[in-house]
Coordinates of C-alpha atoms in Angstrom, one line a residue:
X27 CA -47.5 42.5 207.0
X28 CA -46.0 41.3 203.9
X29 CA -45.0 44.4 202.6
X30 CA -43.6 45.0 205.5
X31 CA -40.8 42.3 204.9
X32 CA -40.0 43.9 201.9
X33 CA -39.4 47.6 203.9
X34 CA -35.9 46.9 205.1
X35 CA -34.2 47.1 201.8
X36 CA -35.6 50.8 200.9
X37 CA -32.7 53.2 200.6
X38 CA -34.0 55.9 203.6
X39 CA -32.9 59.0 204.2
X40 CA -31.8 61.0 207.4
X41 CA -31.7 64.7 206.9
X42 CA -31.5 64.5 203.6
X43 CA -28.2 62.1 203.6
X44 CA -29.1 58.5 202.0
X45 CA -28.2 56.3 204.2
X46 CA -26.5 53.6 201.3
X47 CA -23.8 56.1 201.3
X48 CA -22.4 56.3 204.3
X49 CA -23.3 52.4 204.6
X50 CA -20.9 52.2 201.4
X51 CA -18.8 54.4 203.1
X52 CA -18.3 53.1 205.8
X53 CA -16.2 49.7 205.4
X54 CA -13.2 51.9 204.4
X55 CA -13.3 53.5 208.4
X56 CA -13.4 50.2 210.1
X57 CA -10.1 48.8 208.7
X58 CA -7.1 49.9 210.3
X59 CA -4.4 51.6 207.7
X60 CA -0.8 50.3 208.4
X61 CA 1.8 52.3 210.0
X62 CA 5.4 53.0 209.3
X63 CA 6.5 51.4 212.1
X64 CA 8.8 47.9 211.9
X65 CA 6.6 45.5 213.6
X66 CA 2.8 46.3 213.3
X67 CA 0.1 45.2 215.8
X68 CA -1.7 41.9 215.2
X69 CA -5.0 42.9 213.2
X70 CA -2.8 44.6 210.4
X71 CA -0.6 41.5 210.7
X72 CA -3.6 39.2 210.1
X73 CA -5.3 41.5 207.6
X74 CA -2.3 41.2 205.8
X75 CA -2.3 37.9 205.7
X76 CA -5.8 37.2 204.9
X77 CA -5.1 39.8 201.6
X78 CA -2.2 38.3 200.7
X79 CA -3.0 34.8 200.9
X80 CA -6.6 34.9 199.2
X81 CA -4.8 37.5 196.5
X82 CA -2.1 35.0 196.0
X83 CA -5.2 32.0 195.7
X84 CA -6.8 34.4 192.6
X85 CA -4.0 35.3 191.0
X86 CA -2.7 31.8 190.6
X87 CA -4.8 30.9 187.7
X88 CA -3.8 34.1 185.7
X89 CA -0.8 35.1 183.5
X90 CA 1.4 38.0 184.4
X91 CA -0.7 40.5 182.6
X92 CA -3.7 39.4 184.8
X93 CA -1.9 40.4 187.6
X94 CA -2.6 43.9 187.6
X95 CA -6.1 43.5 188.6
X96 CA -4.9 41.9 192.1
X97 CA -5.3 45.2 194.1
X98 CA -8.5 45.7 192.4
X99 CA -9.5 42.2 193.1
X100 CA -8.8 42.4 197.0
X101 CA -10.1 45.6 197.3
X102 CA -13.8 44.6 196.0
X103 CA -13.5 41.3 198.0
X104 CA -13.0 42.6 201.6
X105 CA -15.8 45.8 200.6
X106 CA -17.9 43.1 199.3
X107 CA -17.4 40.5 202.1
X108 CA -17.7 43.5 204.7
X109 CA -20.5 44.9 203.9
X110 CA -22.6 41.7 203.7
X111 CA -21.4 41.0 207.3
X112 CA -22.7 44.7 208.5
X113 CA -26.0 43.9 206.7
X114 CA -26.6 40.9 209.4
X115 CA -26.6 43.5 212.1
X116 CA -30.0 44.2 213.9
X117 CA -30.8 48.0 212.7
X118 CA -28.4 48.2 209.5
X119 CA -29.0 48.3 205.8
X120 CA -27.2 46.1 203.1
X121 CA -26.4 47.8 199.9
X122 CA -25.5 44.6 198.2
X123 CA -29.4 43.8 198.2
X124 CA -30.2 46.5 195.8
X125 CA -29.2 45.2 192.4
X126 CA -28.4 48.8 190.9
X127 CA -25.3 48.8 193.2
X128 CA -24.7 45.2 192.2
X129 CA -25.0 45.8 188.5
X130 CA -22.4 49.3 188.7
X131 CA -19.6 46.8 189.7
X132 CA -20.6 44.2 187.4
X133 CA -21.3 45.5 184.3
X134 CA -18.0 48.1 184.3
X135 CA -15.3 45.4 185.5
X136 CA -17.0 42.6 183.0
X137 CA -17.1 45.2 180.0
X138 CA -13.1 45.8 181.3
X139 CA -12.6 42.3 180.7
X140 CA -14.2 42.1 177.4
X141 CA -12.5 45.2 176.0
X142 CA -9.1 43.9 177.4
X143 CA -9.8 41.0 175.5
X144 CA -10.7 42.8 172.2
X145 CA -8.1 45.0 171.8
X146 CA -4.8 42.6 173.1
X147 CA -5.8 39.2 171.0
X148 CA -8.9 39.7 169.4
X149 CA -8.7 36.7 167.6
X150 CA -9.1 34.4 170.5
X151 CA -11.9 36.5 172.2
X152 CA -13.7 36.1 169.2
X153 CA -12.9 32.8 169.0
X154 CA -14.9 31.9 172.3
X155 CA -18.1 32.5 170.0
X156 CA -17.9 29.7 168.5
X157 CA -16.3 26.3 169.4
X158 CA -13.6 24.7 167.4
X159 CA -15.7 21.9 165.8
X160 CA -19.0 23.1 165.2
X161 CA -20.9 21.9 162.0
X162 CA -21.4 24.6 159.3
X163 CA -25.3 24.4 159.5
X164 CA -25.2 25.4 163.4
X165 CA -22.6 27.8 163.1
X166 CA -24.9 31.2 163.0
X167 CA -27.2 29.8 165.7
X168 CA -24.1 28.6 168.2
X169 CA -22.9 32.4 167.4
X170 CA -25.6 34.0 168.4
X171 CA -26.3 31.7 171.6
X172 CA -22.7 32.8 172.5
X173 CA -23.1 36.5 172.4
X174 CA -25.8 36.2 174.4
X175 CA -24.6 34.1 177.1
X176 CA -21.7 36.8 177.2
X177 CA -23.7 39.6 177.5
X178 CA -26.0 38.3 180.0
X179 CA -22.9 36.9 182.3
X180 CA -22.7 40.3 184.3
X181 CA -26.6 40.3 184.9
X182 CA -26.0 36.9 186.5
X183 CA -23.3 38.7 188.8
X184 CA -25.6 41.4 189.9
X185 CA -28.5 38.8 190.3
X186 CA -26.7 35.9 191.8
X187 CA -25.4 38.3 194.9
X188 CA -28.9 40.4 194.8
X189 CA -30.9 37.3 195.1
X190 CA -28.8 35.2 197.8
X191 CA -28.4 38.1 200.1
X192 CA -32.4 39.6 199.8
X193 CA -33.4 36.1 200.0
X194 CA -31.4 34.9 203.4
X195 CA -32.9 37.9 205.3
X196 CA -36.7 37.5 204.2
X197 CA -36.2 34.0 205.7
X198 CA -34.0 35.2 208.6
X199 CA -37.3 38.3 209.6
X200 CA -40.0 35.3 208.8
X201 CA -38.4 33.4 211.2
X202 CA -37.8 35.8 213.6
X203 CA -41.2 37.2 213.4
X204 CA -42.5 33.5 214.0
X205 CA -41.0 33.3 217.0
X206 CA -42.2 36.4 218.7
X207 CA -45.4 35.3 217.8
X208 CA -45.7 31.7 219.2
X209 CA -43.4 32.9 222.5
X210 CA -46.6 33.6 224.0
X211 CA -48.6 30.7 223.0
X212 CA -46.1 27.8 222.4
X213 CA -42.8 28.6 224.2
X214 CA -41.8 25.2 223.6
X215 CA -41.8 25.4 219.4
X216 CA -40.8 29.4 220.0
X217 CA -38.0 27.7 221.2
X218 CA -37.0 25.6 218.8
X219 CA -37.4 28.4 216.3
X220 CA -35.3 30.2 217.7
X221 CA -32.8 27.3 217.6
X222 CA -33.2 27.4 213.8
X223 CA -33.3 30.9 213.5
X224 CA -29.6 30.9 215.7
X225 CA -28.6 28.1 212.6
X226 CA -29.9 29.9 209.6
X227 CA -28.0 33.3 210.8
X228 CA -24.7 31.2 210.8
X229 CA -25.6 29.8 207.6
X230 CA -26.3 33.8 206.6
X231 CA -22.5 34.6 207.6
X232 CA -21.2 31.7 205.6
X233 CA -23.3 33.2 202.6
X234 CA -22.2 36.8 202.7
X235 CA -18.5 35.1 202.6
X236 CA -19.2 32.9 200.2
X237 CA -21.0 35.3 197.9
X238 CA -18.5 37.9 198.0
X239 CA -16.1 35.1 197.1
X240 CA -17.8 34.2 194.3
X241 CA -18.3 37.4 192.7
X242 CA -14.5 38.3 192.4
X243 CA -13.7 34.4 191.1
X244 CA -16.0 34.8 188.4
X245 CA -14.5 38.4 187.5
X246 CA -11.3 36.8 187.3
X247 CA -12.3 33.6 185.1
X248 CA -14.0 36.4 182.4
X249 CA -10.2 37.9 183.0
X250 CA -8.5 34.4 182.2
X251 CA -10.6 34.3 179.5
X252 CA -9.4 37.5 177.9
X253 CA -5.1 38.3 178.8

């Protein structure tokens, strides 16, 4: 039984096509493309909007060169944030679980910050090894404690979003699984389980947002830090 729990992140198969591709895949099909028409219909309208406004929210801290990333930005956002939400669906699979997918965008778009960094003022990426102040003794050891807190900051990306996500629905199936069980014998606490259970998946909506959210702000600070 509790390996079981751990079954529905494995990546199956169904004649021979993984099923984490087309579940990667398939965010891009749900969202309607925009026309050329004059006036388009309400959910471009308020896709638009949503884009534009949470675009114009992470691009306010950033200078003109940070800019270019907003399409990029967006884009992993709304994939991010969409397929968390699929992965609450009874009978679906969440990629975002499995931290090899989670490390691929981490690791590439934090090593683009870093090398954007490097190579327009490398003197104040540099710099953020070691703060203005330090006494001379501690200088090699706050250097070293530096680069390692850089290079670890996209494992905490991949982990942080890994972790959250794998952990809401091991609580979300335990629950679940509690309540089929005591529906027979206590309806009255199968009940109230099932209350909870109602809560926690609301909570597990507000997570996947919130997560996705997270991810891209991050990205963006390591790009403050470096145009």
């Amino acid at each position: 039984m509790a390996m079981s729990f751990f079954d529905q992140f494995a990546s199956t198969s169904y004649l021979g096509i993984p099923l984490i591709a087309i579940a990667i895949a398939l965010p891009w099909v749900l969202y309607p493309t925009s026309t050329s028409r004059w006036v388009n219909n309400r959910l471009i309208t308020i896709q638009g909007w949503f884009v534009n406004q949470f675009t114009s929210q992470l691009m306010l801290p950033l200078n003109l060169g940070g800019h270019k990333w907003a399409l990029l930005m967006a884009s992993l956002m709304i994939f991010l944030i969409t397929i968390n939400m699929l992965g609450l669906l009874p009978y679906t699979f969440t990629p975002t679980t499995q931290l090899s997918l989670n490390m691929g965008f981490a690791v590439p778009l934090w090593l683009a910050t870093v090398i954007i960094g490097m190579r327009n003022q490398p003197t104040v990426a540099l710099g953020h090894l070691l703060p203005e102040g330090t006494p001379i003794p501690l200088i090699p050891v706050l250097i070293i404690i530096e680069t390692i807190s850089l290079f670890i900051r996209p494992l905490a990306l991949g982990v942080r979003l890994t972790a959250n996500l794998t952990a809401g629905h091991l609580l979300i199936q335990l629950i679940a699984t509690a309540v089929f069980v005591l529906l027979p014998m206590m309806p009255t606490v199968a009940i109230l389980t099932a209350a909870v259970l109602f809560l926690l998946t609301l909570l597990e909506v507000a997570v996947a947002m919130i997560q996705a959210y997270v991810f891209v702000l991050l990205l963006s600070l390591y790009l403050q830090e470096n145009v």
